[in-house]
Amino acid sequence: MVLIAHISDLHVGAPNFKEDILLEAIRQINNLNPDVTVISGDLTDNGYYLEFLQVAEYLKDLRGPHIFVPGNHDARHVGNETFEEVFTYRKGTFTLDDLTIIGLDSSEPDLDYGKIGRSQQIWMEEELEKASRRNHRTIIALHHHIIPVPKTGRERNVLADAGDVLQSIINGGADLVISGHKHVPHAWRVEDTFFVTAGTVSSLKLRGKDINSYNTYYITDDSIRIILNDVQGESRELASRSI
């Protein structure tokens, strides 16, 4: 079994960022001992270099390998350049046993909406094909959601090229697509692919009675379980299926 932790939308540097909540989430994730942790964007609130350094300092305490992708807040104020300086890459492919994780950069400098773009879409299709030839399970990680999320108001920030990217993902047979952005955890299933959004792990920009949370994914040879964990210590299953 592979255990993946997924946190998103830290918003370090924002007035409503809560350091104690982030540190508690890190403590909980360390206790779970995941095989990898995916951080799906909006690590910072303004894309400032010092905010990126502060994020890196916090995440030093998070054990195990990490995978980062940028969000729209990270691409502000030339943050798209400093993100890569601090975290080495903005997209990439990572393998773990018989699992491939494809990280995409959906951010556009100084804009809130997201876009994958044709060249990155082609690269994603090629990586999905490579993973299929290796008989790997595949996860795609990005910041912006591809399918609108319930209870998030008028939709304005879904990917600009969502339809094309969605078709490539379904045709490529991805098992799981994980994102953040709207601060609302939710899971959709389209054919044999789960599309899962994470809530905000450490910002108080919450909707209604939502609380800070992160996701965990339990992947075996024949099943996927998606668990929503709130930082107060409760957890519940969002979705599951046999493979």
Coordinates of C-alpha atoms in Angstrom, one line a residue:
M1 CA 0.0 0.0 0.0
V2 CA 1.1 3.6 -0.8
L3 CA 0.0 6.4 1.5
I4 CA 0.0 9.9 0.1
A5 CA -0.7 13.1 2.2
H6 CA -2.0 16.1 0.3
I7 CA -2.0 19.6 1.7
S8 CA -2.9 22.8 -0.1
D9 CA -3.4 26.6 0.2
L10 CA -1.1 27.4 3.2
H11 CA -1.2 31.1 2.3
V12 CA 1.9 31.9 4.4
G13 CA 2.2 35.7 4.7
A14 CA -1.5 36.4 4.8
P15 CA -3.1 38.1 7.8
N16 CA -5.4 35.0 8.2
F17 CA -2.6 32.5 8.0
K18 CA -2.4 30.5 11.3
E19 CA 1.1 29.1 12.1
D20 CA -0.2 26.9 14.9
I21 CA -2.7 25.2 12.7
L22 CA 0.0 24.4 10.0
L23 CA 2.4 23.1 12.7
E24 CA -0.4 20.8 14.0
A25 CA -1.1 19.5 10.6
I26 CA 2.6 18.8 10.0
R27 CA 2.7 16.9 13.3
Q28 CA -0.3 14.8 12.4
I29 CA 1.1 14.0 8.9
N30 CA 4.4 13.0 10.4
N31 CA 2.6 10.6 12.7
L32 CA 0.9 9.0 9.6
N33 CA 4.3 8.5 8.0
P34 CA 3.2 8.9 4.4
D35 CA 5.3 7.7 1.5
V36 CA 5.1 11.2 0.0
T37 CA 3.4 14.5 0.7
V38 CA 2.0 16.6 -2.2
I39 CA 1.6 20.4 -1.7
S40 CA -0.7 21.7 -4.4
G41 CA -0.1 25.4 -4.5
D42 CA -0.7 28.7 -2.8
L43 CA 2.1 28.0 -0.4
T44 CA 2.4 31.8 -0.1
D45 CA -0.1 34.6 -0.2
N46 CA 1.8 37.2 -2.3
G47 CA 4.6 35.3 -4.0
Y48 CA 7.2 37.2 -2.1
Y49 CA 10.7 35.7 -1.9
L50 CA 10.7 35.9 1.9
E51 CA 7.4 34.1 2.1
F52 CA 8.8 31.2 0.0
L53 CA 11.8 31.0 2.4
Q54 CA 9.4 31.0 5.4
V55 CA 7.4 28.1 3.7
A56 CA 10.6 26.2 3.2
E57 CA 11.5 26.6 6.8
Y58 CA 8.1 25.3 8.0
L59 CA 8.2 22.3 5.6
K60 CA 11.7 21.3 6.8
D61 CA 9.8 19.7 9.7
L62 CA 7.6 17.6 7.3
R63 CA 9.2 14.2 7.1
G64 CA 9.6 12.2 3.9
P65 CA 9.7 13.3 0.3
H66 CA 7.6 16.3 -0.9
I67 CA 6.2 17.3 -4.2
F68 CA 5.4 20.9 -4.9
V69 CA 3.3 22.7 -7.6
P70 CA 2.6 26.4 -7.7
G71 CA -0.7 28.2 -7.3
N72 CA -2.0 31.6 -8.5
H73 CA -0.9 33.3 -5.3
D74 CA 2.6 31.9 -5.7
A75 CA 2.8 33.4 -9.2
R76 CA 2.3 37.0 -8.0
H77 CA 5.1 39.6 -7.8
V78 CA 7.5 37.5 -10.0
G79 CA 6.9 34.5 -7.6
N80 CA 6.8 32.2 -10.6
E81 CA 10.6 32.7 -10.8
T82 CA 11.4 32.6 -7.1
F83 CA 9.2 29.5 -6.7
E84 CA 11.5 27.5 -8.9
E85 CA 14.6 29.0 -7.2
V86 CA 13.4 27.8 -3.7
F87 CA 11.7 24.5 -4.7
T88 CA 13.8 23.6 -7.8
Y89 CA 10.9 23.0 -10.3
R90 CA 7.4 24.1 -11.2
K91 CA 6.4 20.8 -12.9
G92 CA 7.8 17.3 -13.0
T93 CA 7.3 13.6 -12.9
F94 CA 8.0 11.6 -9.8
T95 CA 7.9 7.8 -9.4
L96 CA 7.4 5.8 -6.2
D97 CA 7.3 2.0 -6.6
D98 CA 4.6 1.3 -9.1
L99 CA 3.1 4.8 -8.9
T100 CA 3.8 7.9 -11.1
I101 CA 2.9 11.4 -9.9
I102 CA 2.8 14.1 -12.6
G103 CA 3.0 17.6 -11.2
L104 CA 1.6 20.4 -13.4
D105 CA 2.1 24.2 -13.2
S106 CA -1.4 25.7 -13.8
S107 CA -0.4 29.2 -12.6
E108 CA -0.3 32.3 -14.8
P109 CA 1.8 35.3 -13.5
D110 CA -0.3 37.8 -11.6
L111 CA -3.6 36.2 -12.7
D112 CA -6.0 34.2 -10.6
Y113 CA -7.3 31.9 -13.4
G114 CA -5.3 28.8 -14.4
K115 CA -4.1 27.3 -17.6
I116 CA -2.1 24.2 -18.6
G117 CA -1.3 25.2 -22.2
R118 CA -0.8 23.1 -25.2
S119 CA 2.9 22.2 -24.7
Q120 CA 2.4 21.2 -21.1
Q121 CA -0.7 19.2 -22.0
I122 CA 1.3 17.3 -24.7
W123 CA 4.0 16.6 -22.1
M124 CA 1.4 15.3 -19.6
E125 CA 0.0 13.0 -22.3
E126 CA 3.4 11.6 -22.9
E127 CA 4.1 11.1 -19.2
L128 CA 0.7 9.3 -18.9
E129 CA 1.7 7.0 -21.8
K130 CA 5.0 6.2 -20.2
A131 CA 3.3 5.4 -16.9
S132 CA 0.8 3.1 -18.7
R133 CA 3.7 1.2 -20.4
R134 CA 5.2 0.7 -17.0
N135 CA 1.8 -0.5 -15.6
H136 CA 2.0 2.3 -13.0
R137 CA -0.9 3.9 -11.2
T138 CA -1.0 7.6 -12.0
I139 CA -1.7 10.7 -10.1
I140 CA -1.9 14.2 -11.5
A141 CA -1.3 17.1 -9.1
L142 CA -2.0 20.8 -9.9
H143 CA -3.4 23.8 -8.2
H144 CA -6.5 24.8 -10.1
H145 CA -9.5 22.5 -10.2
I146 CA -10.6 21.0 -13.6
I147 CA -14.2 20.4 -12.6
P148 CA -16.2 23.1 -10.7
V149 CA -16.5 22.5 -6.9
P150 CA -19.9 22.7 -5.2
K151 CA -20.5 25.4 -2.6
T152 CA -17.9 27.8 -3.9
G153 CA -20.0 30.4 -5.5
R154 CA -19.9 31.6 -9.1
E155 CA -17.3 29.7 -11.1
R156 CA -14.5 32.0 -12.4
N157 CA -11.2 30.2 -11.8
V158 CA -11.6 26.7 -13.4
L159 CA -8.8 26.0 -15.9
A160 CA -9.1 28.1 -19.1
D161 CA -8.4 24.9 -21.1
A162 CA -10.2 22.6 -18.7
G163 CA -12.1 20.7 -21.4
D164 CA -9.0 19.7 -23.4
V165 CA -7.1 18.8 -20.3
L166 CA -10.0 16.7 -18.9
Q167 CA -10.2 14.8 -22.2
S168 CA -6.4 14.1 -22.1
I169 CA -6.6 12.9 -18.5
I170 CA -9.5 10.5 -19.1
N171 CA -8.0 9.2 -22.4
G172 CA -4.7 8.7 -20.5
G173 CA -6.3 6.6 -17.8
A174 CA -5.2 8.7 -14.8
D175 CA -6.4 7.2 -11.5
L176 CA -6.4 10.4 -9.4
V177 CA -6.3 14.1 -10.1
I178 CA -5.6 16.3 -7.0
S179 CA -5.8 20.0 -6.6
G180 CA -6.7 22.9 -4.2
H181 CA -7.5 26.5 -4.9
K182 CA -11.1 26.8 -3.7
H183 CA -10.5 25.9 -0.1
V184 CA -13.3 23.3 -0.2
P185 CA -12.6 19.6 -0.1
H186 CA -14.6 17.5 -2.6
A187 CA -14.4 14.4 -4.8
W188 CA -15.8 13.9 -8.2
R189 CA -15.6 10.6 -10.2
V190 CA -15.5 10.8 -14.0
E191 CA -15.4 7.4 -15.6
D192 CA -12.5 5.7 -13.7
T193 CA -10.8 8.8 -12.5
F194 CA -11.2 10.6 -9.2
F195 CA -10.9 14.4 -9.2
V196 CA -10.3 15.5 -5.6
T197 CA -9.8 19.0 -4.2
A198 CA -8.3 19.7 -0.8
G199 CA -9.3 22.4 1.7
T200 CA -7.0 25.0 3.0
V201 CA -4.6 23.6 5.6
S202 CA -3.7 26.8 7.5
S203 CA -5.7 29.8 6.3
L204 CA -8.9 31.1 7.9
K205 CA -10.4 31.9 4.5
L206 CA -13.0 29.2 5.0
R207 CA -16.6 28.8 3.8
G208 CA -19.4 28.4 6.3
K209 CA -18.5 25.9 9.0
D210 CA -15.6 24.3 7.2
I211 CA -12.4 23.9 9.1
N212 CA -8.8 23.5 8.2
S213 CA -8.1 20.1 6.6
Y214 CA -5.8 18.0 4.4
N215 CA -6.4 14.8 2.5
T216 CA -4.8 11.4 2.6
Y217 CA -4.9 8.7 -0.2
Y218 CA -4.5 5.0 0.5
I219 CA -3.7 3.2 -2.8
T220 CA -3.3 -0.6 -3.1
D221 CA -3.2 -2.9 -6.1
D222 CA -6.9 -3.0 -6.2
S223 CA -8.4 0.0 -4.4
I224 CA -8.2 3.8 -3.7
R225 CA -9.5 5.3 -0.5
I226 CA -9.7 9.1 -0.2
I227 CA -9.8 10.4 3.4
L228 CA -10.6 14.0 4.6
N229 CA -8.7 14.8 7.8
D230 CA -9.5 18.0 9.7
V231 CA -6.8 19.5 11.8
Q232 CA -9.0 19.1 14.9
G233 CA -8.3 15.3 14.6
E234 CA -11.5 14.0 12.9
S235 CA -11.4 12.1 9.6
R236 CA -14.0 10.7 7.2
E237 CA -14.0 8.9 3.9
L238 CA -14.7 11.2 0.9
A239 CA -14.7 8.4 -1.7
S240 CA -13.3 5.0 -2.5
R241 CA -13.4 2.5 -5.3
S242 CA -11.9 -0.8 -6.4
I243 CA -9.4 -0.7 -9.3

